[in-house]
Amino acid sequence: MAQKTSPPHAPPTLFVKGRNVRIRTIGIVLLTGVVIWFIAANTESVGVRLWVPTVTLPLWTVLTVTLLVGLVVGGFLAHRRAKR
């Protein structure tokens, strides 16, 4: 007996300015804009305690470093998961 198989599903898209754009791409662009706005809005200096010393830095620097470290760790974990 033949098995019924469904065709592979294409990712959801929207038609924007004459081309199909994935909804995931739109979400990433919006999230990136919000993150940039949030970092740019927080410019005052803060004290950050590193194990022993306390360092005074602008908050946007701390947020940017935290974002970059999070992206690197997330990319590393996604790469490891894809290898399995």
mmCIF file of N, CA, C and O in Angstrom:
data_model
loop_
_atom_site.group_PDB
_atom_site.id
_atom_site.type_symbol
_atom_site.label_atom_id
_atom_site.label_comp_id
_atom_site.label_asym_id
_atom_site.label_seq_id
_atom_site.Cartn_x
_atom_site.Cartn_y
_atom_site.Cartn_z
ATOM 1 N N MET A 1 0.832 -1.167 0.000
ATOM 2 C CA MET A 1 0.000 0.000 0.000
ATOM 3 C C MET A 1 0.883 1.238 0.000
ATOM 4 O O MET A 1 1.867 1.307 0.718
ATOM 5 N N ALA A 2 0.544 2.205 -0.802
ATOM 6 C CA ALA A 2 1.344 3.424 -0.915
ATOM 7 C C ALA A 2 1.098 4.329 0.285
ATOM 8 O O ALA A 2 -0.035 4.490 0.744
ATOM 9 N N GLN A 3 2.173 4.882 0.791
ATOM 10 C CA GLN A 3 2.056 5.795 1.919
ATOM 11 C C GLN A 3 1.789 7.198 1.406
ATOM 12 O O GLN A 3 2.347 7.620 0.392
ATOM 13 N N LYS A 4 0.960 7.902 2.117
ATOM 14 C CA LYS A 4 0.709 9.295 1.765
ATOM 15 C C LYS A 4 1.770 10.158 2.438
ATOM 16 O O LYS A 4 1.950 10.093 3.640
ATOM 17 N N THR A 5 2.458 10.912 1.651
ATOM 18 C CA THR A 5 3.441 11.828 2.209
ATOM 19 C C THR A 5 3.030 13.244 1.843
ATOM 20 O O THR A 5 2.598 13.510 0.727
ATOM 21 N N SER A 6 3.169 14.117 2.794
ATOM 22 C CA SER A 6 2.812 15.508 2.514
ATOM 23 C C SER A 6 4.018 16.211 1.905
ATOM 24 O O SER A 6 5.168 15.881 2.200
ATOM 25 N N PRO A 7 3.761 17.170 1.031
ATOM 26 C CA PRO A 7 4.876 17.908 0.433
ATOM 27 C C PRO A 7 5.575 18.738 1.506
ATOM 28 O O PRO A 7 4.962 19.116 2.506
ATOM 29 N N PRO A 8 6.856 19.003 1.329
ATOM 30 C CA PRO A 8 7.561 19.809 2.330
ATOM 31 C C PRO A 8 6.950 21.208 2.408
ATOM 32 O O PRO A 8 6.549 21.781 1.398
ATOM 33 N N HIS A 9 6.863 21.703 3.617
ATOM 34 C CA HIS A 9 6.269 23.021 3.829
ATOM 35 C C HIS A 9 7.307 24.109 3.618
ATOM 36 O O HIS A 9 8.416 24.023 4.105
ATOM 37 N N ALA A 10 6.921 25.133 2.907
ATOM 38 C CA ALA A 10 7.789 26.295 2.723
ATOM 39 C C ALA A 10 7.618 27.205 3.934
ATOM 40 O O ALA A 10 6.573 27.214 4.572
ATOM 41 N N PRO A 11 8.646 27.961 4.281
ATOM 42 C CA PRO A 11 8.509 28.871 5.414
ATOM 43 C C PRO A 11 7.467 29.945 5.110
ATOM 44 O O PRO A 11 7.295 30.340 3.955
ATOM 45 N N PRO A 12 6.757 30.420 6.139
ATOM 46 C CA PRO A 12 5.748 31.447 5.909
ATOM 47 C C PRO A 12 6.379 32.751 5.415
ATOM 48 O O PRO A 12 7.409 33.183 5.917
ATOM 49 N N THR A 13 5.756 33.344 4.413
ATOM 50 C CA THR A 13 6.295 34.569 3.834
ATOM 51 C C THR A 13 5.199 35.615 3.694
ATOM 52 O O THR A 13 4.020 35.309 3.731
ATOM 53 N N LEU A 14 5.640 36.858 3.546
ATOM 54 C CA LEU A 14 4.760 37.976 3.224
ATOM 55 C C LEU A 14 5.263 38.612 1.946
ATOM 56 O O LEU A 14 6.454 38.585 1.652
ATOM 57 N N PHE A 15 4.354 39.190 1.198
ATOM 58 C CA PHE A 15 4.716 39.869 -0.035
ATOM 59 C C PHE A 15 4.973 41.339 0.299
ATOM 60 O O PHE A 15 4.063 42.066 0.678
ATOM 61 N N VAL A 16 6.243 41.783 0.209
ATOM 62 C CA VAL A 16 6.622 43.149 0.564
ATOM 63 C C VAL A 16 7.379 43.772 -0.597
ATOM 64 O O VAL A 16 8.429 43.279 -1.005
ATOM 65 N N LYS A 17 6.861 44.870 -1.118
ATOM 66 C CA LYS A 17 7.499 45.620 -2.208
ATOM 67 C C LYS A 17 7.922 44.722 -3.368
ATOM 68 O O LYS A 17 9.049 44.788 -3.860
ATOM 69 N N GLY A 18 7.048 43.850 -3.788
ATOM 70 C CA GLY A 18 7.310 43.046 -4.964
ATOM 71 C C GLY A 18 8.127 41.794 -4.738
ATOM 72 O O GLY A 18 8.525 41.143 -5.695
ATOM 73 N N ARG A 19 8.395 41.423 -3.503
ATOM 74 C CA ARG A 19 9.150 40.190 -3.256
ATOM 75 C C ARG A 19 8.633 39.507 -2.008
ATOM 76 O O ARG A 19 8.085 40.124 -1.116
ATOM 77 N N ASN A 20 8.824 38.207 -1.970
ATOM 78 C CA ASN A 20 8.432 37.433 -0.799
ATOM 79 C C ASN A 20 9.509 37.549 0.262
ATOM 80 O O ASN A 20 10.694 37.339 -0.014
ATOM 81 N N VAL A 21 9.094 37.891 1.466
ATOM 82 C CA VAL A 21 10.021 38.020 2.589
ATOM 83 C C VAL A 21 9.537 37.097 3.696
ATOM 84 O O VAL A 21 8.354 37.093 4.037
ATOM 85 N N ARG A 22 10.461 36.309 4.259
ATOM 86 C CA ARG A 22 10.094 35.402 5.337
ATOM 87 C C ARG A 22 9.700 36.198 6.572
ATOM 88 O O ARG A 22 10.300 37.214 6.904
ATOM 89 N N ILE A 23 8.689 35.722 7.272
ATOM 90 C CA ILE A 23 8.241 36.383 8.501
ATOM 91 C C ILE A 23 9.362 36.381 9.528
ATOM 92 O O ILE A 23 9.530 37.330 10.287
ATOM 93 N N ARG A 24 10.151 35.338 9.541
ATOM 94 C CA ARG A 24 11.291 35.252 10.465
ATOM 95 C C ARG A 24 12.266 36.400 10.219
ATOM 96 O O ARG A 24 12.781 37.000 11.158
ATOM 97 N N THR A 25 12.511 36.742 8.962
ATOM 98 C CA THR A 25 13.417 37.840 8.621
ATOM 99 C C THR A 25 12.860 39.170 9.120
ATOM 100 O O THR A 25 13.604 39.991 9.671
ATOM 101 N N ILE A 26 11.561 39.369 8.949
ATOM 102 C CA ILE A 26 10.942 40.604 9.428
ATOM 103 C C ILE A 26 11.078 40.699 10.949
ATOM 104 O O ILE A 26 11.397 41.753 11.496
ATOM 105 N N GLY A 27 10.861 39.600 11.650
ATOM 106 C CA GLY A 27 11.000 39.576 13.109
ATOM 107 C C GLY A 27 12.412 39.892 13.559
ATOM 108 O O GLY A 27 12.619 40.642 14.522
ATOM 109 N N ILE A 28 13.408 39.344 12.851
ATOM 110 C CA ILE A 28 14.808 39.601 13.206
ATOM 111 C C ILE A 28 15.149 41.067 12.990
ATOM 112 O O ILE A 28 15.832 41.683 13.805
ATOM 113 N N VAL A 29 14.670 41.646 11.891
ATOM 114 C CA VAL A 29 14.933 43.064 11.615
ATOM 115 C C VAL A 29 14.291 43.947 12.695
ATOM 116 O O VAL A 29 14.925 44.881 13.205
ATOM 117 N N LEU A 30 13.043 43.649 13.073
ATOM 118 C CA LEU A 30 12.377 44.425 14.118
ATOM 119 C C LEU A 30 13.088 44.281 15.467
ATOM 120 O O LEU A 30 13.287 45.272 16.180
ATOM 121 N N LEU A 31 13.470 43.070 15.820
ATOM 122 C CA LEU A 31 14.172 42.842 17.085
ATOM 123 C C LEU A 31 15.516 43.552 17.107
ATOM 124 O O LEU A 31 15.901 44.147 18.119
ATOM 125 N N THR A 32 16.226 43.537 15.987
ATOM 126 C CA THR A 32 17.503 44.241 15.895
ATOM 127 C C THR A 32 17.311 45.740 16.089
ATOM 128 O O THR A 32 18.090 46.389 16.801
ATOM 129 N N GLY A 33 16.274 46.294 15.500
ATOM 130 C CA GLY A 33 15.985 47.718 15.670
ATOM 131 C C GLY A 33 15.689 48.073 17.115
ATOM 132 O O GLY A 33 16.173 49.090 17.639
ATOM 133 N N VAL A 34 14.903 47.240 17.795
ATOM 134 C CA VAL A 34 14.584 47.486 19.206
ATOM 135 C C VAL A 34 15.839 47.390 20.070
ATOM 136 O O VAL A 34 16.052 48.210 20.971
ATOM 137 N N VAL A 35 16.696 46.414 19.799
ATOM 138 C CA VAL A 35 17.930 46.259 20.572
ATOM 139 C C VAL A 35 18.838 47.470 20.369
ATOM 140 O O VAL A 35 19.393 48.010 21.332
ATOM 141 N N ILE A 36 18.997 47.920 19.132
ATOM 142 C CA ILE A 36 19.842 49.093 18.865
ATOM 143 C C ILE A 36 19.268 50.320 19.560
ATOM 144 O O ILE A 36 20.007 51.095 20.184
ATOM 145 N N TRP A 37 17.950 50.503 19.501
ATOM 146 C CA TRP A 37 17.322 51.634 20.178
ATOM 147 C C TRP A 37 17.538 51.554 21.689
ATOM 148 O O TRP A 37 17.866 52.550 22.332
ATOM 149 N N PHE A 38 17.379 50.364 22.287
ATOM 150 C CA PHE A 38 17.540 50.189 23.720
ATOM 151 C C PHE A 38 18.970 50.495 24.150
ATOM 152 O O PHE A 38 19.201 51.171 25.159
ATOM 153 N N ILE A 39 19.945 50.022 23.388
ATOM 154 C CA ILE A 39 21.345 50.281 23.721
ATOM 155 C C ILE A 39 21.659 51.767 23.582
ATOM 156 O O ILE A 39 22.319 52.353 24.433
ATOM 157 N N ALA A 40 21.155 52.403 22.520
ATOM 158 C CA ALA A 40 21.430 53.822 22.294
ATOM 159 C C ALA A 40 20.759 54.707 23.349
ATOM 160 O O ALA A 40 21.258 55.791 23.667
ATOM 161 N N ALA A 41 19.648 54.265 23.918
ATOM 162 C CA ALA A 41 18.926 55.067 24.911
ATOM 163 C C ALA A 41 19.579 55.007 26.291
ATOM 164 O O ALA A 41 19.299 55.852 27.137
ATOM 165 N N ASN A 42 20.432 54.032 26.531
ATOM 166 C CA ASN A 42 21.062 53.864 27.837
ATOM 167 C C ASN A 42 22.528 54.260 27.753
ATOM 168 O O ASN A 42 23.398 53.440 27.470
ATOM 169 N N THR A 43 22.793 55.546 28.031
ATOM 170 C CA THR A 43 24.153 56.057 27.836
ATOM 171 C C THR A 43 24.854 56.448 29.132
ATOM 172 O O THR A 43 26.029 56.775 29.098
ATOM 173 N N GLU A 44 24.159 56.424 30.269
ATOM 174 C CA GLU A 44 24.808 56.860 31.495
ATOM 175 C C GLU A 44 25.828 55.835 31.977
ATOM 176 O O GLU A 44 25.799 54.679 31.564
ATOM 177 N N SER A 45 26.736 56.261 32.819
ATOM 178 C CA SER A 45 27.783 55.376 33.322
ATOM 179 C C SER A 45 27.271 54.547 34.495
ATOM 180 O O SER A 45 26.459 55.013 35.297
ATOM 181 N N VAL A 46 27.741 53.325 34.573
ATOM 182 C CA VAL A 46 27.369 52.424 35.670
ATOM 183 C C VAL A 46 28.622 51.740 36.186
ATOM 184 O O VAL A 46 29.624 51.612 35.482
ATOM 185 N N GLY A 47 28.570 51.317 37.436
ATOM 186 C CA GLY A 47 29.664 50.551 38.016
ATOM 187 C C GLY A 47 29.399 49.070 37.828
ATOM 188 O O GLY A 47 28.332 48.576 38.158
ATOM 189 N N VAL A 48 30.373 48.381 37.281
ATOM 190 C CA VAL A 48 30.255 46.940 37.055
ATOM 191 C C VAL A 48 31.308 46.262 37.921
ATOM 192 O O VAL A 48 32.497 46.564 37.819
ATOM 193 N N ARG A 49 30.851 45.370 38.761
ATOM 194 C CA ARG A 49 31.787 44.675 39.640
ATOM 195 C C ARG A 49 32.247 43.390 38.967
ATOM 196 O O ARG A 49 31.468 42.478 38.720
ATOM 197 N N LEU A 50 33.525 43.351 38.642
ATOM 198 C CA LEU A 50 34.163 42.146 38.133
ATOM 199 C C LEU A 50 34.837 41.526 39.348
ATOM 200 O O LEU A 50 35.455 42.221 40.102
ATOM 201 N N TRP A 51 34.774 40.282 39.558
ATOM 202 C CA TRP A 51 35.167 39.576 40.771
ATOM 203 C C TRP A 51 35.785 40.471 41.838
ATOM 204 O O TRP A 51 35.277 40.570 42.931
ATOM 205 N N VAL A 52 36.904 41.122 41.569
ATOM 206 C CA VAL A 52 37.543 41.960 42.586
ATOM 207 C C VAL A 52 37.389 43.443 42.265
ATOM 208 O O VAL A 52 36.885 44.191 43.098
ATOM 209 N N PRO A 53 37.802 43.914 41.089
ATOM 210 C CA PRO A 53 37.699 45.359 40.846
ATOM 211 C C PRO A 53 36.285 45.781 40.440
ATOM 212 O O PRO A 53 35.486 44.983 39.956
ATOM 213 N N THR A 54 36.006 47.051 40.666
ATOM 214 C CA THR A 54 34.772 47.654 40.168
ATOM 215 C C THR A 54 35.160 48.626 39.068
ATOM 216 O O THR A 54 35.997 49.501 39.265
ATOM 217 N N VAL A 55 34.557 48.466 37.901
ATOM 218 C CA VAL A 55 34.886 49.274 36.738
ATOM 219 C C VAL A 55 33.690 50.159 36.411
ATOM 220 O O VAL A 55 32.551 49.708 36.458
ATOM 221 N N THR A 56 33.932 51.413 36.077
ATOM 222 C CA THR A 56 32.875 52.316 35.657
ATOM 223 C C THR A 56 32.903 52.424 34.138
ATOM 224 O O THR A 56 33.926 52.813 33.565
ATOM 225 N N LEU A 57 31.777 52.058 33.510
ATOM 226 C CA LEU A 57 31.673 52.067 32.053
ATOM 227 C C LEU A 57 30.324 52.648 31.650
ATOM 228 O O LEU A 57 29.365 52.599 32.423
ATOM 229 N N PRO A 58 30.237 53.172 30.429
ATOM 230 C CA PRO A 58 28.904 53.555 29.935
ATOM 231 C C PRO A 58 28.038 52.304 29.791
ATOM 232 O O PRO A 58 28.518 51.237 29.402
ATOM 233 N N LEU A 59 26.766 52.432 30.119
ATOM 234 C CA LEU A 59 25.863 51.282 30.081
ATOM 235 C C LEU A 59 25.747 50.698 28.674
ATOM 236 O O LEU A 59 25.616 49.489 28.512
ATOM 237 N N TRP A 60 25.839 51.546 27.626
ATOM 238 C CA TRP A 60 25.723 51.017 26.262
ATOM 239 C C TRP A 60 26.854 50.047 25.964
ATOM 240 O O TRP A 60 26.670 49.071 25.235
ATOM 241 N N THR A 61 28.038 50.279 26.543
ATOM 242 C CA THR A 61 29.171 49.366 26.339
ATOM 243 C C THR A 61 28.882 48.017 26.991
ATOM 244 O O THR A 61 29.122 46.963 26.390
ATOM 245 N N VAL A 62 28.375 48.051 28.216
ATOM 246 C CA VAL A 62 28.057 46.811 28.926
ATOM 247 C C VAL A 62 26.983 46.028 28.171
ATOM 248 O O VAL A 62 27.099 44.810 27.993
ATOM 249 N N LEU A 63 25.947 46.721 27.690
ATOM 250 C CA LEU A 63 24.880 46.046 26.951
ATOM 251 C C LEU A 63 25.386 45.460 25.632
ATOM 252 O O LEU A 63 25.006 44.345 25.248
ATOM 253 N N THR A 64 26.257 46.189 24.940
ATOM 254 C CA THR A 64 26.787 45.699 23.666
ATOM 255 C C THR A 64 27.665 44.463 23.876
ATOM 256 O O THR A 64 27.548 43.478 23.139
ATOM 257 N N VAL A 65 28.520 44.503 24.888
ATOM 258 C CA VAL A 65 29.377 43.343 25.170
ATOM 259 C C VAL A 65 28.517 42.141 25.562
ATOM 260 O O VAL A 65 28.758 41.013 25.108
ATOM 261 N N THR A 66 27.488 42.377 26.379
ATOM 262 C CA THR A 66 26.594 41.291 26.778
ATOM 263 C C THR A 66 25.879 40.701 25.559
ATOM 264 O O THR A 66 25.756 39.478 25.429
ATOM 265 N N LEU A 67 25.422 41.552 24.659
ATOM 266 C CA LEU A 67 24.764 41.088 23.433
ATOM 267 C C LEU A 67 25.717 40.248 22.586
ATOM 268 O O LEU A 67 25.360 39.169 22.117
ATOM 269 N N LEU A 68 26.935 40.729 22.399
ATOM 270 C CA LEU A 68 27.899 39.996 21.574
ATOM 271 C C LEU A 68 28.265 38.648 22.186
ATOM 272 O O LEU A 68 28.348 37.641 21.472
ATOM 273 N N VAL A 69 28.461 38.611 23.499
ATOM 274 C CA VAL A 69 28.768 37.338 24.163
ATOM 275 C C VAL A 69 27.587 36.381 24.017
ATOM 276 O O VAL A 69 27.771 35.191 23.730
ATOM 277 N N GLY A 70 26.380 36.881 24.169
ATOM 278 C CA GLY A 70 25.200 36.043 23.994
ATOM 279 C C GLY A 70 25.069 35.492 22.584
ATOM 280 O O GLY A 70 24.704 34.335 22.387
ATOM 281 N N LEU A 71 25.377 36.327 21.579
ATOM 282 C CA LEU A 71 25.331 35.866 20.188
ATOM 283 C C LEU A 71 26.378 34.787 19.922
ATOM 284 O O LEU A 71 26.107 33.794 19.235
ATOM 285 N N VAL A 72 27.576 34.969 20.460
ATOM 286 C CA VAL A 72 28.639 33.974 20.259
ATOM 287 C C VAL A 72 28.279 32.651 20.923
ATOM 288 O O VAL A 72 28.394 31.578 20.312
ATOM 289 N N VAL A 73 27.808 32.699 22.169
ATOM 290 C CA VAL A 73 27.430 31.472 22.872
ATOM 291 C C VAL A 73 26.246 30.805 22.169
ATOM 292 O O VAL A 73 26.238 29.588 21.968
ATOM 293 N N GLY A 74 25.248 31.572 21.766
ATOM 294 C CA GLY A 74 24.106 31.014 21.049
ATOM 295 C C GLY A 74 24.507 30.389 19.727
ATOM 296 O O GLY A 74 24.012 29.320 19.354
ATOM 297 N N GLY A 75 25.400 31.046 18.990
ATOM 298 C CA GLY A 75 25.882 30.487 17.731
ATOM 299 C C GLY A 75 26.648 29.198 17.933
ATOM 300 O O GLY A 75 26.502 28.235 17.173
ATOM 301 N N PHE A 76 27.465 29.163 18.989
ATOM 302 C CA PHE A 76 28.231 27.961 19.291
ATOM 303 C C PHE A 76 27.298 26.798 19.638
ATOM 304 O O PHE A 76 27.466 25.679 19.144
ATOM 305 N N LEU A 77 26.300 27.068 20.467
ATOM 306 C CA LEU A 77 25.356 26.004 20.852
ATOM 307 C C LEU A 77 24.523 25.534 19.666
ATOM 308 O O LEU A 77 24.256 24.350 19.518
ATOM 309 N N ALA A 78 24.103 26.465 18.801
ATOM 310 C CA ALA A 78 23.337 26.081 17.612
ATOM 311 C C ALA A 78 24.196 25.249 16.675
ATOM 312 O O ALA A 78 23.706 24.282 16.070
ATOM 313 N N HIS A 79 25.466 25.597 16.550
ATOM 314 C CA HIS A 79 26.369 24.837 15.679
ATOM 315 C C HIS A 79 26.561 23.420 16.227
ATOM 316 O O HIS A 79 26.553 22.445 15.463
ATOM 317 N N ARG A 80 26.710 23.299 17.533
ATOM 318 C CA ARG A 80 26.873 21.966 18.143
ATOM 319 C C ARG A 80 25.619 21.134 17.955
ATOM 320 O O ARG A 80 25.692 19.939 17.691
ATOM 321 N N ARG A 81 24.445 21.770 18.101
ATOM 322 C CA ARG A 81 23.193 21.037 17.955
ATOM 323 C C ARG A 81 23.008 20.572 16.510
ATOM 324 O O ARG A 81 22.488 19.486 16.263
ATOM 325 N N ALA A 82 23.430 21.389 15.552
ATOM 326 C CA ALA A 82 23.281 21.041 14.132
ATOM 327 C C ALA A 82 24.182 19.869 13.754
ATOM 328 O O ALA A 82 23.856 19.120 12.833
ATOM 329 N N LYS A 83 25.281 19.701 14.447
ATOM 330 C CA LYS A 83 26.200 18.600 14.140
ATOM 331 C C LYS A 83 25.621 17.258 14.543
ATOM 332 O O LYS A 83 25.992 16.239 13.990
ATOM 333 N N ARG A 84 24.716 17.240 15.512
ATOM 334 C CA ARG A 84 24.147 15.965 16.010
ATOM 335 C C ARG A 84 23.224 15.345 15.028
ATOM 336 O O ARG A 84 22.585 15.689 14.234
#
